[in-house]
PDB file of C-alpha atoms in Angstrom:
ATOM      1  CA  MET A   1     117.393  49.166  27.665  1.00 54.00           C
ATOM      2  CA  PHE A   2     118.231  46.843  30.548  1.00 62.00           C
ATOM      3  CA  ASP A   3     117.683  43.146  29.824  1.00 69.00           C
ATOM      4  CA  LEU A   4     116.621  41.418  33.054  1.00 72.00           C
ATOM      5  CA  LYS A   5     116.726  37.624  32.906  1.00 79.00           C
ATOM      6  CA  PRO A   6     115.650  35.172  35.613  1.00 85.00           C
ATOM      7  CA  PHE A   7     118.356  33.412  37.609  1.00 85.00           C
ATOM      8  CA  THR A   8     119.685  30.277  35.936  1.00 85.00           C
ATOM      9  CA  PRO A   9     121.712  28.084  38.310  1.00 85.00           C
ATOM     10  CA  ALA A  10     124.968  26.548  37.090  1.00 85.00           C
ATOM     11  CA  ASN A  11     124.298  23.372  39.140  1.00 82.00           C
ATOM     12  CA  LYS A  12     127.493  23.888  41.157  1.00 85.00           C
ATOM     13  CA  THR A  13     126.085  24.708  44.615  1.00 91.00           C
ATOM     14  CA  ALA A  14     128.546  24.620  47.510  1.00 92.00           C
ATOM     15  CA  ALA A  15     127.649  24.296  51.203  1.00 94.00           C
ATOM     16  CA  LEU A  16     129.448  25.757  54.213  1.00 94.00           C
ATOM     17  CA  THR A  17     128.793  24.736  57.801  1.00 95.00           C
ATOM     18  CA  VAL A  18     128.942  28.099  59.558  1.00 95.00           C
ATOM     19  CA  GLY A  19     129.907  28.610  63.177  1.00 94.00           C
ATOM     20  CA  THR A  20     132.058  30.853  65.340  1.00 94.00           C
ATOM     21  CA  THR A  21     135.214  30.319  63.261  1.00 93.00           C
ATOM     22  CA  ALA A  22     135.322  31.586  59.674  1.00 92.00           C
ATOM     23  CA  THR A  23     135.051  28.840  57.060  1.00 91.00           C
ATOM     24  CA  ALA A  24     135.762  29.297  53.357  1.00 91.00           C
ATOM     25  CA  VAL A  25     135.129  27.803  49.937  1.00 91.00           C
ATOM     26  CA  THR A  26     136.182  28.777  46.421  1.00 86.00           C
ATOM     27  CA  LEU A  27     133.371  28.375  43.929  1.00 84.00           C
ATOM     28  CA  PRO A  28     134.086  26.484  40.702  1.00 80.00           C
ATOM     29  CA  LEU A  29     134.262  28.517  37.515  1.00 77.00           C
ATOM     30  CA  VAL A  30     130.954  29.049  35.752  1.00 75.00           C
ATOM     31  CA  SER A  31     130.716  29.359  31.991  1.00 64.00           C
ATOM     32  CA  THR A  32     130.234  33.026  31.189  1.00 54.00           C
ATOM     33  CA  SER A  33     129.784  32.715  27.444  1.00 53.00           C
ATOM     34  CA  GLY A  34     128.111  35.823  26.123  1.00 53.00           C
ATOM     35  CA  ASN A  35     129.092  37.665  29.311  1.00 54.00           C
ATOM     36  CA  SER A  36     132.083  39.858  28.552  1.00 53.00           C
ATOM     37  CA  SER A  37     132.353  41.094  32.156  1.00 60.00           C
ATOM     38  CA  GLY A  38     133.275  37.670  33.575  1.00 70.00           C
ATOM     39  CA  ALA A  39     130.876  38.291  36.465  1.00 79.00           C
ATOM     40  CA  VAL A  40     128.411  35.744  37.811  1.00 86.00           C
ATOM     41  CA  GLN A  41     125.528  35.931  40.218  1.00 90.00           C
ATOM     42  CA  VAL A  42     125.649  33.864  43.387  1.00 92.00           C
ATOM     43  CA  VAL A  43     122.515  33.138  45.418  1.00 94.00           C
ATOM     44  CA  LEU A  44     123.456  33.023  49.105  1.00 95.00           C
ATOM     45  CA  THR A  45     121.004  30.989  51.211  1.00 97.00           C
ATOM     46  CA  ASN A  46     121.335  31.030  55.008  1.00 97.00           C
ATOM     47  CA  VAL A  47     119.632  27.979  56.498  1.00 96.00           C
ATOM     48  CA  GLY A  48     119.983  28.602  60.193  1.00 94.00           C
ATOM     49  CA  THR A  49     118.832  30.603  63.182  1.00 95.00           C
ATOM     50  CA  ASN A  50     121.710  33.103  63.298  1.00 96.00           C
ATOM     51  CA  VAL A  51     122.830  36.060  61.229  1.00 96.00           C
ATOM     52  CA  VAL A  52     125.691  34.875  59.025  1.00 96.00           C
ATOM     53  CA  PHE A  53     128.363  37.338  57.900  1.00 95.00           C
ATOM     54  CA  VAL A  54     129.659  36.607  54.392  1.00 95.00           C
ATOM     55  CA  ALA A  55     132.763  37.955  52.646  1.00 92.00           C
ATOM     56  CA  TRP A  56     134.158  37.346  49.183  1.00 91.00           C
ATOM     57  CA  ALA A  57     137.505  38.008  47.520  1.00 88.00           C
ATOM     58  CA  PRO A  58     139.645  36.776  44.594  1.00 85.00           C
ATOM     59  CA  ALA A  59     141.460  34.387  46.964  1.00 78.00           C
ATOM     60  CA  SER A  60     141.365  33.567  50.662  1.00 81.00           C
ATOM     61  CA  ALA A  61     138.335  35.563  51.786  1.00 84.00           C
ATOM     62  CA  VAL A  62     137.935  35.827  55.566  1.00 89.00           C
ATOM     63  CA  ALA A  63     134.607  36.938  57.017  1.00 90.00           C
ATOM     64  CA  VAL A  64     134.559  38.890  60.268  1.00 88.00           C
ATOM     65  CA  ALA A  65     131.527  39.747  62.395  1.00 86.00           C
ATOM     66  CA  PRO A  66     131.610  43.499  62.994  1.00 86.00           C
ATOM     67  CA  VAL A  67     131.384  45.065  66.428  1.00 86.00           C
ATOM     68  CA  SER A  68     129.845  48.440  67.190  1.00 87.00           C
ATOM     69  CA  GLY A  69     131.953  51.255  65.782  1.00 87.00           C
ATOM     70  CA  THR A  70     134.386  48.968  63.954  1.00 86.00           C
ATOM     71  CA  PRO A  71     133.726  48.148  60.300  1.00 84.00           C
ATOM     72  CA  ALA A  72     134.571  44.583  59.289  1.00 86.00           C
ATOM     73  CA  ASN A  73     134.768  42.384  56.212  1.00 86.00           C
ATOM     74  CA  GLY A  74     131.317  40.823  56.428  1.00 88.00           C
ATOM     75  CA  PHE A  75     127.946  41.246  54.704  1.00 92.00           C
ATOM     76  CA  PRO A  76     125.048  40.270  57.017  1.00 95.00           C
ATOM     77  CA  LEU A  77     122.656  37.592  55.808  1.00 96.00           C
ATOM     78  CA  LEU A  78     119.629  37.225  58.065  1.00 97.00           C
ATOM     79  CA  PRO A  79     118.456  33.827  59.376  1.00 97.00           C
ATOM     80  CA  ASN A  80     116.542  31.713  56.850  1.00 96.00           C
ATOM     81  CA  SER A  81     116.994  34.214  54.030  1.00 97.00           C
ATOM     82  CA  GLN A  82     118.449  34.541  50.538  1.00 96.00           C
ATOM     83  CA  LYS A  83     120.366  37.275  48.733  1.00 95.00           C
ATOM     84  CA  THR A  84     121.827  37.391  45.228  1.00 93.00           C
ATOM     85  CA  VAL A  85     125.214  39.073  44.744  1.00 92.00           C
ATOM     86  CA  THR A  86     127.298  39.674  41.623  1.00 90.00           C
ATOM     87  CA  VAL A  87     130.984  38.771  41.802  1.00 89.00           C
ATOM     88  CA  PRO A  88     133.793  37.878  39.400  1.00 86.00           C
ATOM     89  CA  ASP A  89     133.764  34.216  38.398  1.00 82.00           C
ATOM     90  CA  GLY A  90     135.671  31.803  40.668  1.00 81.00           C
ATOM     91  CA  PHE A  91     135.748  34.016  43.768  1.00 86.00           C
ATOM     92  CA  SER A  92     136.385  32.677  47.262  1.00 90.00           C
ATOM     93  CA  PHE A  93     133.650  33.029  49.922  1.00 92.00           C
ATOM     94  CA  SER A  94     133.923  32.930  53.703  1.00 93.00           C
ATOM     95  CA  ALA A  95     131.272  32.978  56.443  1.00 95.00           C
ATOM     96  CA  ILE A  96     131.053  33.311  60.219  1.00 94.00           C
ATOM     97  CA  ALA A  97     128.214  33.480  62.775  1.00 94.00           C
ATOM     98  CA  ALA A  98     127.777  34.096  66.503  1.00 92.00           C
ATOM     99  CA  ALA A  99     126.838  30.450  67.101  1.00 94.00           C
ATOM    100  CA  THR A 100     126.924  27.043  65.418  1.00 94.00           C
ATOM    101  CA  GLY A 101     124.045  25.358  63.620  1.00 91.00           C
ATOM    102  CA  ASN A 102     123.958  27.287  60.337  1.00 95.00           C
ATOM    103  CA  THR A 103     124.452  26.157  56.748  1.00 96.00           C
ATOM    104  CA  LEU A 104     125.217  28.604  53.966  1.00 96.00           C
ATOM    105  CA  TYR A 105     124.473  27.448  50.433  1.00 96.00           C
ATOM    106  CA  LEU A 106     126.231  29.278  47.587  1.00 93.00           C
ATOM    107  CA  SER A 107     124.648  28.729  44.180  1.00 92.00           C
ATOM    108  CA  PRO A 108     126.455  30.357  41.239  1.00 90.00           C
ATOM    109  CA  GLY A 109     124.690  31.071  37.970  1.00 88.00           C
ATOM    110  CA  SER A 110     123.544  33.928  35.805  1.00 84.00           C
ATOM    111  CA  GLY A 111     120.605  36.322  35.880  1.00 82.00           C
ATOM    112  CA  ALA A 112     118.762  38.231  38.573  1.00 72.00           C
TER     113      ALA A 112
END
């Protein structure tokens, strides 16, 4: 049986000012005691009026906004929205948008 638990933040939220040049941050490690996979959940919150493209990797992630017919390293996060993703602990995140004026909050923790 699947054990679904509510999201519990690790109180280590990072903020990225997102514009037309990719910016990056590496999240601090989160205690994963009792979690043998070493994975954490990260709530991505886009506070802005533009779609923000987010990428993550073990080190030096670089987000790219895709163009028609060309896949790119970027997951779209709609304006003023949230999404929870599961990644290995301590991953690097990067974000880019079509215009300035966006803030991306990254809140690591555990649970759905």
